[in-house]
GROMACS .gro file of C-alpha atoms in nm:
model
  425
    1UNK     CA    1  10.849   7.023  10.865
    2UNK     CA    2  10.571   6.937  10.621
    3UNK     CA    3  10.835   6.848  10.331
    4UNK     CA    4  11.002   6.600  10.554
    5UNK     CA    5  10.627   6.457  10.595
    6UNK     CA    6  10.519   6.449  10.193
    7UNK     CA    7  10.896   6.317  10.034
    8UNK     CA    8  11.130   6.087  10.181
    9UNK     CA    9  11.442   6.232  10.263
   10UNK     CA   10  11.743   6.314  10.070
   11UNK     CA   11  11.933   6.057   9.873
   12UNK     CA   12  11.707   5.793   9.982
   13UNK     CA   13  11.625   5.601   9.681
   14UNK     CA   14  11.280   5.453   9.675
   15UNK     CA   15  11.125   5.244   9.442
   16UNK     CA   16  11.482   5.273   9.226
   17UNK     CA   17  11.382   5.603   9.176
   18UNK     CA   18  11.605   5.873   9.334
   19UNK     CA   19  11.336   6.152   9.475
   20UNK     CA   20  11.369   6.512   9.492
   21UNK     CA   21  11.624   6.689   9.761
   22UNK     CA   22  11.454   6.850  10.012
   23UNK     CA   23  11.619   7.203  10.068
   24UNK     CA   24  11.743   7.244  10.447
   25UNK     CA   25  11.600   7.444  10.683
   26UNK     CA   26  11.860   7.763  10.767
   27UNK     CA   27  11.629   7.979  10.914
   28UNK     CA   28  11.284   8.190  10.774
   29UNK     CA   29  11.035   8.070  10.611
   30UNK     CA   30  11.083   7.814  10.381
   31UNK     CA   31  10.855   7.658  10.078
   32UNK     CA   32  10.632   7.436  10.167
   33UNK     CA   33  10.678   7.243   9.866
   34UNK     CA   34  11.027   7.313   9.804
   35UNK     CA   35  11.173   7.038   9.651
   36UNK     CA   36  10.873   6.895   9.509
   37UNK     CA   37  10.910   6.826   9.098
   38UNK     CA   38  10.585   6.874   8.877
   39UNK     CA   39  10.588   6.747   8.535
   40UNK     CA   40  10.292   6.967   8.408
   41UNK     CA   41  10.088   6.823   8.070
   42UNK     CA   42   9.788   7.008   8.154
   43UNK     CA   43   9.663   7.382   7.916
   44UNK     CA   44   9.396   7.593   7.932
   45UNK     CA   45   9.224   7.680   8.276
   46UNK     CA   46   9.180   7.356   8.542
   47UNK     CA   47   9.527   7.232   8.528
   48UNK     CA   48   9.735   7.529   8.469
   49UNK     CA   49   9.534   7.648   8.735
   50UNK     CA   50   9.608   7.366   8.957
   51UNK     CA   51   9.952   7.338   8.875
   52UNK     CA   52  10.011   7.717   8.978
   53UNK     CA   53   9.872   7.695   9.289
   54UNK     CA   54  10.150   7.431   9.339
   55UNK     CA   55  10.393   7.631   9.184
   56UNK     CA   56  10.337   7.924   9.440
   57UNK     CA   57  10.404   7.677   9.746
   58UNK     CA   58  10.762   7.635   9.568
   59UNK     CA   59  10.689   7.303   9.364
   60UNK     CA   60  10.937   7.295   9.034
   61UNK     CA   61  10.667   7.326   8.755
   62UNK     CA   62  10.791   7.174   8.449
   63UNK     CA   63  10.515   7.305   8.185
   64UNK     CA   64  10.534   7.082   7.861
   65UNK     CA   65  10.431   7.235   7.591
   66UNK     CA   66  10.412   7.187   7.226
   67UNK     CA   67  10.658   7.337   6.998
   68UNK     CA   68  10.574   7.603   6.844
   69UNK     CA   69  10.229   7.598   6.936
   70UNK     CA   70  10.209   7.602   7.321
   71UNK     CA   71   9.898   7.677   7.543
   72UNK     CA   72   9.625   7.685   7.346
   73UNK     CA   73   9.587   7.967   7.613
   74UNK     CA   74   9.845   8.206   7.524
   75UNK     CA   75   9.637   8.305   7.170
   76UNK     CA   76   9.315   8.341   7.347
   77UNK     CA   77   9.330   8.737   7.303
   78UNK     CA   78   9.305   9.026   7.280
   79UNK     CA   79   9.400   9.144   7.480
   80UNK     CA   80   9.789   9.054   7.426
   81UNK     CA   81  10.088   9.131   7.650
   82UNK     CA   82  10.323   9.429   7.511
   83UNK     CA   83  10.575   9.318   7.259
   84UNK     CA   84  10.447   8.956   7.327
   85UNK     CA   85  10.201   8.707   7.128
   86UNK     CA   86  10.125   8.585   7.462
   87UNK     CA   87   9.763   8.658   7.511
   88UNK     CA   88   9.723   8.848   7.869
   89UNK     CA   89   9.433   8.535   7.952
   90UNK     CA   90   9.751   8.317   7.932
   91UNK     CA   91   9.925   8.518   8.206
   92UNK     CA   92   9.686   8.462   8.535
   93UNK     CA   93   9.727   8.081   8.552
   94UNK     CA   94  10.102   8.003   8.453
   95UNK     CA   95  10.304   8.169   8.708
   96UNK     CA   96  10.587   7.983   8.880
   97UNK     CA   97  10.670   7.738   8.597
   98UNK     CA   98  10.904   7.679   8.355
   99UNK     CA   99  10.821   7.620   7.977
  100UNK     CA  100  10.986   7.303   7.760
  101UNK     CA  101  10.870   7.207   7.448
  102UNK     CA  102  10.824   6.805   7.374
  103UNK     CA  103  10.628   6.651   7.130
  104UNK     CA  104  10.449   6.398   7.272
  105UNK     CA  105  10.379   6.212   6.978
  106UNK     CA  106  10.749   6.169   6.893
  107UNK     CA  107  10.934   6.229   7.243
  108UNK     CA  108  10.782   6.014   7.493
  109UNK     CA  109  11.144   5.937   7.574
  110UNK     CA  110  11.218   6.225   7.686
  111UNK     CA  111  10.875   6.259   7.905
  112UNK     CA  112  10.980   5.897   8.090
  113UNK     CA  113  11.311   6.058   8.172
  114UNK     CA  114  11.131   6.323   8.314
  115UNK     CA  115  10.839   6.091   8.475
  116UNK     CA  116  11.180   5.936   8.652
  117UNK     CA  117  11.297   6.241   8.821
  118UNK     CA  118  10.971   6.420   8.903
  119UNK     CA  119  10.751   6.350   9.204
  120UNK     CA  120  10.368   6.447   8.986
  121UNK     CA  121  10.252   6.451   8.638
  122UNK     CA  122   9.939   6.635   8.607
  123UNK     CA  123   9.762   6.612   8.268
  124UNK     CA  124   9.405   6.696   8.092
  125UNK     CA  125   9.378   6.515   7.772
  126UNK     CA  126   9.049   6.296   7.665
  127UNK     CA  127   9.111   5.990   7.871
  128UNK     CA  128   9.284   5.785   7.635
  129UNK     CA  129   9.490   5.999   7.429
  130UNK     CA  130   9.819   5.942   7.647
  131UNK     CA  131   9.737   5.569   7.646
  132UNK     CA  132   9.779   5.587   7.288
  133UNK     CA  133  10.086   5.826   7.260
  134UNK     CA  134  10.231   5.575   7.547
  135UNK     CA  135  10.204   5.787   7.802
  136UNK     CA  136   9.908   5.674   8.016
  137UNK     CA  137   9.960   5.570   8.381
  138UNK     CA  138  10.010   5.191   8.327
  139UNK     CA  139  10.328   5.270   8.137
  140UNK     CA  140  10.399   5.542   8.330
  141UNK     CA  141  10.345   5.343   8.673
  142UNK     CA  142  10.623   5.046   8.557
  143UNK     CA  143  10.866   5.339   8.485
  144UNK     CA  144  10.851   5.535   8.784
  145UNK     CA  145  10.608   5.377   9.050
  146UNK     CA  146  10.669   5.630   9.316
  147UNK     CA  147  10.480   5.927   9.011
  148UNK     CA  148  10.175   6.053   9.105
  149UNK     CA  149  10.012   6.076   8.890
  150UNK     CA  150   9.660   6.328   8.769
  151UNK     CA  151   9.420   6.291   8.535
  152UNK     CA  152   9.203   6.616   8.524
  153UNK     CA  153   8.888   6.556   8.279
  154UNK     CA  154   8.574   6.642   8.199
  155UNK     CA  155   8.366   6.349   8.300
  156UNK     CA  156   8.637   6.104   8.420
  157UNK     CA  157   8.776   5.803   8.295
  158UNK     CA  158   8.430   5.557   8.340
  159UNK     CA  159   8.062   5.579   8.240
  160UNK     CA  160   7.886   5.688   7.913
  161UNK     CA  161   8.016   6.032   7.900
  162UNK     CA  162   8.405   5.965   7.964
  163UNK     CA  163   8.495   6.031   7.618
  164UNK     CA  164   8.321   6.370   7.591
  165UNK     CA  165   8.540   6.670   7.581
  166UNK     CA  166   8.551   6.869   7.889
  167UNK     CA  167   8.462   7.217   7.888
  168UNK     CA  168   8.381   7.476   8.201
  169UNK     CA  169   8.022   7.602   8.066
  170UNK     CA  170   7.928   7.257   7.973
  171UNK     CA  171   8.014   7.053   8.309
  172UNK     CA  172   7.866   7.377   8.462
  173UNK     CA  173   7.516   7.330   8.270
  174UNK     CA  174   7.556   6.955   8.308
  175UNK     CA  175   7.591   6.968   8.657
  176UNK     CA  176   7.306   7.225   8.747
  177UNK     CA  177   7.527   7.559   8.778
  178UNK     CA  178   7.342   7.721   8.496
  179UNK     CA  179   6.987   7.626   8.640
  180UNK     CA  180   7.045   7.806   8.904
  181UNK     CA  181   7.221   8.083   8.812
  182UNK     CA  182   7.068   8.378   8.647
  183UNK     CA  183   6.741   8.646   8.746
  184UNK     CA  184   6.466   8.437   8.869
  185UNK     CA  185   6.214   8.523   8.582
  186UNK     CA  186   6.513   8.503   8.329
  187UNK     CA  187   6.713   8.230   8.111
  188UNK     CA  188   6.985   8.073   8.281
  189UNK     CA  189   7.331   8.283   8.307
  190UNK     CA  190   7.708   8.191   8.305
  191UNK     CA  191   7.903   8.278   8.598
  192UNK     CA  192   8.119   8.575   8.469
  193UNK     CA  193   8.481   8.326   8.528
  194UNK     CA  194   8.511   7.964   8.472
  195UNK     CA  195   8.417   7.926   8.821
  196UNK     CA  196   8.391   7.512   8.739
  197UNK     CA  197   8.742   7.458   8.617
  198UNK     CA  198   8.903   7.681   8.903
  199UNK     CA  199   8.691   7.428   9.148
  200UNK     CA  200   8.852   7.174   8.978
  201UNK     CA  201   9.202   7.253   8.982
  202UNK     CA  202   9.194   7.310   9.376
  203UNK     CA  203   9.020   6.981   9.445
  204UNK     CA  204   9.296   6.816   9.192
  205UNK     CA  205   9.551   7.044   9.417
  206UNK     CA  206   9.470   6.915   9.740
  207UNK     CA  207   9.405   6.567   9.568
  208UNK     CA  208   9.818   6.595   9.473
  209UNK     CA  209   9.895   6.670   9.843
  210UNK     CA  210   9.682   6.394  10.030
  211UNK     CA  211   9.868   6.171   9.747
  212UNK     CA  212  10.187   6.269   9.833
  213UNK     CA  213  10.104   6.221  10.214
  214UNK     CA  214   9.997   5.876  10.159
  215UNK     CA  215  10.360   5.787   9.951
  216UNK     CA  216  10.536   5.887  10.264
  217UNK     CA  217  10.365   5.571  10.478
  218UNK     CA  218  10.395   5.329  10.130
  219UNK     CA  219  10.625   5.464   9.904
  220UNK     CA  220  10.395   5.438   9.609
  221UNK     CA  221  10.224   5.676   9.417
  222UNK     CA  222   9.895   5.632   9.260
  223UNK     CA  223   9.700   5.774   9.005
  224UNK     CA  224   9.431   6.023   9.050
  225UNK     CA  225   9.105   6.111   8.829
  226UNK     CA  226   8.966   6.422   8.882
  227UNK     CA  227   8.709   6.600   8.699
  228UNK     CA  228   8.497   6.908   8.635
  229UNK     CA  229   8.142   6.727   8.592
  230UNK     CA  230   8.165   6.572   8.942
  231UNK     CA  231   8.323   6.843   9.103
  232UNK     CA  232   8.012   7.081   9.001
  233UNK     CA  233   7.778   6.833   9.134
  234UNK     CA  234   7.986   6.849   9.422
  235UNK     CA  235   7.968   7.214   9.456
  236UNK     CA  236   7.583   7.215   9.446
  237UNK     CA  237   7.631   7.156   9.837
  238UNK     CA  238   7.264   7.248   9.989
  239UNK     CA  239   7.120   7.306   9.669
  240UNK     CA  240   7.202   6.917   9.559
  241UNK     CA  241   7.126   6.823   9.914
  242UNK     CA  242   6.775   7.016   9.883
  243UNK     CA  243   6.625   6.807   9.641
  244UNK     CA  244   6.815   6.431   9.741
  245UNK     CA  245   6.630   6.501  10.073
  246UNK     CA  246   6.362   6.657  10.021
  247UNK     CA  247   6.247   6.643   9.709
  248UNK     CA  248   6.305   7.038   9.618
  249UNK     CA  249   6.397   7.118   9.255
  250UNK     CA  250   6.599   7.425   9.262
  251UNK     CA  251   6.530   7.713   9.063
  252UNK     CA  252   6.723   8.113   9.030
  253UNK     CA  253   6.657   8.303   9.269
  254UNK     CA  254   6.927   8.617   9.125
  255UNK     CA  255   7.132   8.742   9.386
  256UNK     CA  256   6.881   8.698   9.665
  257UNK     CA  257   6.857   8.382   9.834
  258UNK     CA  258   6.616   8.127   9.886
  259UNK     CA  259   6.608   8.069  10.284
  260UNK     CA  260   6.717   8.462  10.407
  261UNK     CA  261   6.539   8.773  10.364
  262UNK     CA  262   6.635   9.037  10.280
  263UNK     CA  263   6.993   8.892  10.154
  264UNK     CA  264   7.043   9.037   9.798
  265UNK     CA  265   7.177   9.299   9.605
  266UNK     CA  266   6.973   9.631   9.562
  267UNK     CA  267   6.970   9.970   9.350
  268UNK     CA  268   7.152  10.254   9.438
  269UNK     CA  269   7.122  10.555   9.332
  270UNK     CA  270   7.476  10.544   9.170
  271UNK     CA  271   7.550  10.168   9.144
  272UNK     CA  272   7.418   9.841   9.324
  273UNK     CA  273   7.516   9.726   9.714
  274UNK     CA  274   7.431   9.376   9.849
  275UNK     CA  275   7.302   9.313  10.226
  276UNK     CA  276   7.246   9.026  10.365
  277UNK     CA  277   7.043   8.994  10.752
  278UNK     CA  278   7.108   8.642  10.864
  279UNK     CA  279   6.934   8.696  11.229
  280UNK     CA  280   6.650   8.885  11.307
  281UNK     CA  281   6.897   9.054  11.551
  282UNK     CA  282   7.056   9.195  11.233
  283UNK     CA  283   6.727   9.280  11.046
  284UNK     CA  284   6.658   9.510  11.363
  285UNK     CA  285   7.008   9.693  11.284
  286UNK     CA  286   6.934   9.744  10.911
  287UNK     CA  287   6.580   9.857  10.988
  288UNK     CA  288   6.695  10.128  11.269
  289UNK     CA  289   7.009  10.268  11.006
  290UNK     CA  290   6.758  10.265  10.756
  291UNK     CA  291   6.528  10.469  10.933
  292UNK     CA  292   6.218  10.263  10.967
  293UNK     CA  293   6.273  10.089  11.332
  294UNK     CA  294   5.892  10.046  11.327
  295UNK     CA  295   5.966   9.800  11.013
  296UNK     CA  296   6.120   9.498  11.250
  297UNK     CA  297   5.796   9.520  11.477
  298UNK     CA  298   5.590   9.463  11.187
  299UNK     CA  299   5.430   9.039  11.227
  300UNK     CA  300   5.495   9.019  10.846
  301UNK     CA  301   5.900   9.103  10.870
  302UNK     CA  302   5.934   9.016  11.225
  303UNK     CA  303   6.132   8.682  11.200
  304UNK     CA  304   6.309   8.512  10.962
  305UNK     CA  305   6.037   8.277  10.881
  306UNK     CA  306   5.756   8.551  10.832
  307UNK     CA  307   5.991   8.773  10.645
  308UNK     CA  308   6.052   8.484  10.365
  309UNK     CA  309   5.681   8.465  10.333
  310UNK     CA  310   5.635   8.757  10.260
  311UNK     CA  311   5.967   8.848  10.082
  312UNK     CA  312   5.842   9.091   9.830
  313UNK     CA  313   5.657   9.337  10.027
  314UNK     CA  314   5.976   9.353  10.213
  315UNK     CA  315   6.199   9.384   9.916
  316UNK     CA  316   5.979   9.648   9.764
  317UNK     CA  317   6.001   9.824  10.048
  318UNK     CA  318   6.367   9.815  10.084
  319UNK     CA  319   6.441   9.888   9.728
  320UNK     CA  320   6.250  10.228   9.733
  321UNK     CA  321   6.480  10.310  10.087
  322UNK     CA  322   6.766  10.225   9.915
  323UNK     CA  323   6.728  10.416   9.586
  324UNK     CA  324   6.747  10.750   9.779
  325UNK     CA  325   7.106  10.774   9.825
  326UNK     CA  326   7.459  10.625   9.647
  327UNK     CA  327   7.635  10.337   9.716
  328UNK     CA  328   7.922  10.526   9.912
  329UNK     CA  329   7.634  10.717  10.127
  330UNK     CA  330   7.502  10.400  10.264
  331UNK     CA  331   7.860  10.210  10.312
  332UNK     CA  332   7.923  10.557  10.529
  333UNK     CA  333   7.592  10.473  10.715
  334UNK     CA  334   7.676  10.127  10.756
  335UNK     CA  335   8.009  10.181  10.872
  336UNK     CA  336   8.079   9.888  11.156
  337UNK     CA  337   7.729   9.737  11.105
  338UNK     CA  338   7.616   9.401  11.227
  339UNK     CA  339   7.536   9.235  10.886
  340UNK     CA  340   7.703   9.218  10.609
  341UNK     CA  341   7.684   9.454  10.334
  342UNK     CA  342   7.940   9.549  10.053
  343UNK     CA  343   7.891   9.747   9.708
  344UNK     CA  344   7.887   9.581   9.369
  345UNK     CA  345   8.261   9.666   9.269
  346UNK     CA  346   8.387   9.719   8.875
  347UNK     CA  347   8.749   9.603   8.871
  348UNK     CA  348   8.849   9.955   8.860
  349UNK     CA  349   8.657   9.928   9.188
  350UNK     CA  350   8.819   9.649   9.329
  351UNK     CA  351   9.202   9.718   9.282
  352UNK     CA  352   9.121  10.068   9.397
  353UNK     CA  353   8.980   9.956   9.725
  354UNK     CA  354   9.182  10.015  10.001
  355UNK     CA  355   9.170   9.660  10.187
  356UNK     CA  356   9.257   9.534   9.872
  357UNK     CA  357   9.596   9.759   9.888
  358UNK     CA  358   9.648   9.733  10.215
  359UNK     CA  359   9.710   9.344  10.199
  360UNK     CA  360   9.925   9.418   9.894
  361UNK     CA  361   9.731   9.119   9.700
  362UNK     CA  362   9.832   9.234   9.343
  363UNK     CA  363  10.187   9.210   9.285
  364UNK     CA  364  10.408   9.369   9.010
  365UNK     CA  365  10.739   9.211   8.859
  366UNK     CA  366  10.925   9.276   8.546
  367UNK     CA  367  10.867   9.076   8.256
  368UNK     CA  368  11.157   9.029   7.980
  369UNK     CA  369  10.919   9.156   7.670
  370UNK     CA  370  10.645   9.374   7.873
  371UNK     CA  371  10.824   9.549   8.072
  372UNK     CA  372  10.665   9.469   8.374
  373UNK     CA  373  10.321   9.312   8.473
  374UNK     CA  374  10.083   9.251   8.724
  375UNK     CA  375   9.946   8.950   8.884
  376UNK     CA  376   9.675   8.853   9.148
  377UNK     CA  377   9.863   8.664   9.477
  378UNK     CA  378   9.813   8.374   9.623
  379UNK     CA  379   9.480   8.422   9.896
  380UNK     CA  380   9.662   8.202  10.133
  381UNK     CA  381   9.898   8.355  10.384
  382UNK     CA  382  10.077   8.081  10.617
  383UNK     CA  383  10.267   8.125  10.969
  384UNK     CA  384  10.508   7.959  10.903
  385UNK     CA  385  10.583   7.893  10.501
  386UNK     CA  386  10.620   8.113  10.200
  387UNK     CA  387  10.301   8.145   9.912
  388UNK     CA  388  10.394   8.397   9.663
  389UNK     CA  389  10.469   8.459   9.305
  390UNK     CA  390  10.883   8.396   9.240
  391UNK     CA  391  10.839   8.430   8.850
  392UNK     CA  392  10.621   8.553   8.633
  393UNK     CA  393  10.465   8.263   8.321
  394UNK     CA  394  10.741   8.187   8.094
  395UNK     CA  395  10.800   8.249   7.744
  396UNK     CA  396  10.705   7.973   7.496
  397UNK     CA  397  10.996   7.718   7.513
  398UNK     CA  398  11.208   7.986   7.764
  399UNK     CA  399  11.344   7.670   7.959
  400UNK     CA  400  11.346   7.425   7.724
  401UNK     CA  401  11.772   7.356   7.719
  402UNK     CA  402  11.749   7.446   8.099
  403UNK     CA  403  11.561   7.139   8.212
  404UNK     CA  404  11.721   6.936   7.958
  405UNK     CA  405  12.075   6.949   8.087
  406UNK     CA  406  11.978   7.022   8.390
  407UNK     CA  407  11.758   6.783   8.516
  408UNK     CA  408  11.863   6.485   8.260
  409UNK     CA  409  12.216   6.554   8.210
  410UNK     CA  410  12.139   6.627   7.785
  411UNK     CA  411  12.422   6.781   7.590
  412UNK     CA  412  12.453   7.052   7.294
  413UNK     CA  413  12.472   6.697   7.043
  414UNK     CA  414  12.197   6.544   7.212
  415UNK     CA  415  11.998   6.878   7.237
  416UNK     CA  416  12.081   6.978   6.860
  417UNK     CA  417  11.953   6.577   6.752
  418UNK     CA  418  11.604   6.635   6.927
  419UNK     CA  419  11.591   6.999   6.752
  420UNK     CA  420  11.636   6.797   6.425
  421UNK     CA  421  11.405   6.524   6.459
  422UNK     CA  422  11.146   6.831   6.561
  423UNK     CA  423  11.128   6.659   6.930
  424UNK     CA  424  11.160   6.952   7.106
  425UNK     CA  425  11.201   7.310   7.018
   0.00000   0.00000   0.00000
């Protein structure tokens, strides 16, 4: 098994830190990170987001939160769950955790009791702030030197920039997103989510899991900076490697792209479909379900090469074709073709689309004040392992007492003394 891999195994005390129990195998699938204890001190988008991916492969997400407060996340609405302040925003990145309520300022006790039983703290503060409130990884690291431990930023913990808030549509105009993003005669456009700090939180997610690999062989953990500036450089891929190689600036290009032709997303006559020919094999197959065979014989659209040259003849030419009929005519037309082609969905669209049901991606469970409410599943299906939504995000303070007694043995006088000195709620 994987667990048996990642965490050293049951009551074996490393580090004079007792580690999590793994649960025994009895049969079916099992989670693969069952067992696994998260001490979550991240909000917003990049670490709740990473944090819930863990959550789904059945890693104990303890979500600290302020009291009172919470998330800044959970008032970013409307829209609002029913019979909830929760904003519905807060919902699709805080599944699979539980919710306590510490104030960091005045309860760093209780966090290093935590830090002792959990196997990753995950955090997004300015780097510095937990230094100050005593919780940074050098104090952290003497109490429990087994924690991993991840910072999640938005320029990391060195260079000029470091102390610079991090924020999705800044890293992504910092790091050359924007540029390239947008109509090709028109200003530069944000992608429509926060594409950045979702990049982030699955490179900090697999980050966590190489980490916990590499404690198995030393025993130690380590810490971890992650952050959304470099990861959108990162994500430039051919674009970034473009200009280090060969000198190319990029620029928008739209949908289309700048090395295929035709590969971009035309008018219907009801809506919009993107195509996309990436052999000339392919071009012949649009061109004869099109109509116009004659088209691929033609020296100016006859390989990929000549058909880049001389993109918009071909583009104008393909837009009038296209603007005779609706979206669902030509998906009926292209039924089984060659090359890729799909219409521009609304949501509507999209959770109406039968692939989409058929793989049963969006889920429905109750919720305690809504009723019931649905979420978008883990993409990931394994052989062998469970990845799927167990609960749905908690309540502002929900497990507060749970955890408490629980996991650090608290009672209703030691519970009621942190309620009075406003340590917890």
């Amino acid at each position: 098994m994987l667990l048996k891999r990642l965490l050293p195994p049951a009551s074996v005390i490393i580090n004079g830190i007792r580690r999590a129990h793994i649960a025994t195998e009895t049969g079916g699938k099992q989670f693969p990170l069952e067992g696994v204890l998260i001490l979550d001190l991240t909000r917003i988008v990049a670490g709740p987001y990473c944090t819930m991916v863990l959550g789904d492969l059945g890693a104990e997400v303890y979500k600290i939160e302020r009291p009172y407060e919470g998330d800044e996340s959970r008032k970013w609405g409307p829209p609002f769950m029913r019979n909830s302040t929760d904003s519905v925003y807060f919902m699709a990145a805080n599944r699979n955790k539980k919710s306590v309520c510490v104030n960091l300022k005045t309860g760093r006790e209780v966090i290093y009791e935590l830090a002792k039983k959990c196997d990753v703290l995950v955090e997004n503060y300015v780097p510095g702030k937990l230094d100050s409130l005593g919780l940074g990884y050098e104090t952290l690291k003497s109490i429990a030197p087994s924690l991993v431990y991840c910072s999640i930023t938005g320029f990391g913990s060195q260079g000029p920039y470091k102390a610079k808030p991090g924020y999705d549509v800044i890293a992504a105009s910092m790091g050359g997103l924007l540029h390239i993003t947008g109509s090709e005669d028109g200003p530069p456009a944000k992608v429509g989510i926060a594409i950045t700090d979702i990049a982030t939180g699955l490179y900090a997610h697999g980050a966590i899991l190489a980490a916990l690999l590499q404690r198995h062989r030393t025993g130690r953990g380590q810490k971890i900076d992650v952050n959304l500036f470099s990861t959108q450089v990162a994500c430039l891929i051919n674009v970034a490697s473009n200009y280090l190689n060969a000198g190319k600036e990029a620029k928008r290009w739209g949908t289309a792209h700048e090395s295929i032709v035709p590969y971009e997303a035309f008018e219907t006559k009801t809506g919009y479909i993107t195509l996309g020919c990436g052999s000339d094999a392919q071009f012949v197959s649009l061109c004869r379900l099109l109509g116009v065979a004659e088209l691929a014989q033609d020296e100016r659209f006859a390989s990929n090469r000549t058909r880049v040259s001389h993109r918009k003849e071909l583009i104008a030419i393909l837009s009038d074709i296209l603007k005779s009929k609706s979206s669902s005519d030509w998906m009926h037309i292209f039924e089984g073709a060659s090359f890729p082609v799909g219409p521009i969905n609304s949501m509507k669209e999209v959770f109406e689309d039968r692939h989409l049901q058929a793989i049963g991606m969006v889920k429905t469970l109750p919720h305690p004040l809504a009723g019931e409410v649905k979420l978008v599943g883990p993409p990931v299906v394994y052989g062998e392992a469970k990845n799927e939504i167990t609960s749905v995000p908690p309540q502002l303070g929900q497990h507060t007492d749970e955890v408490l007694r629980g996991l650090l043995g608290y009672g209703d006088s030691e519970l009621q003394r942190l309620r009075n000195e406003k340590i917890i709620q």
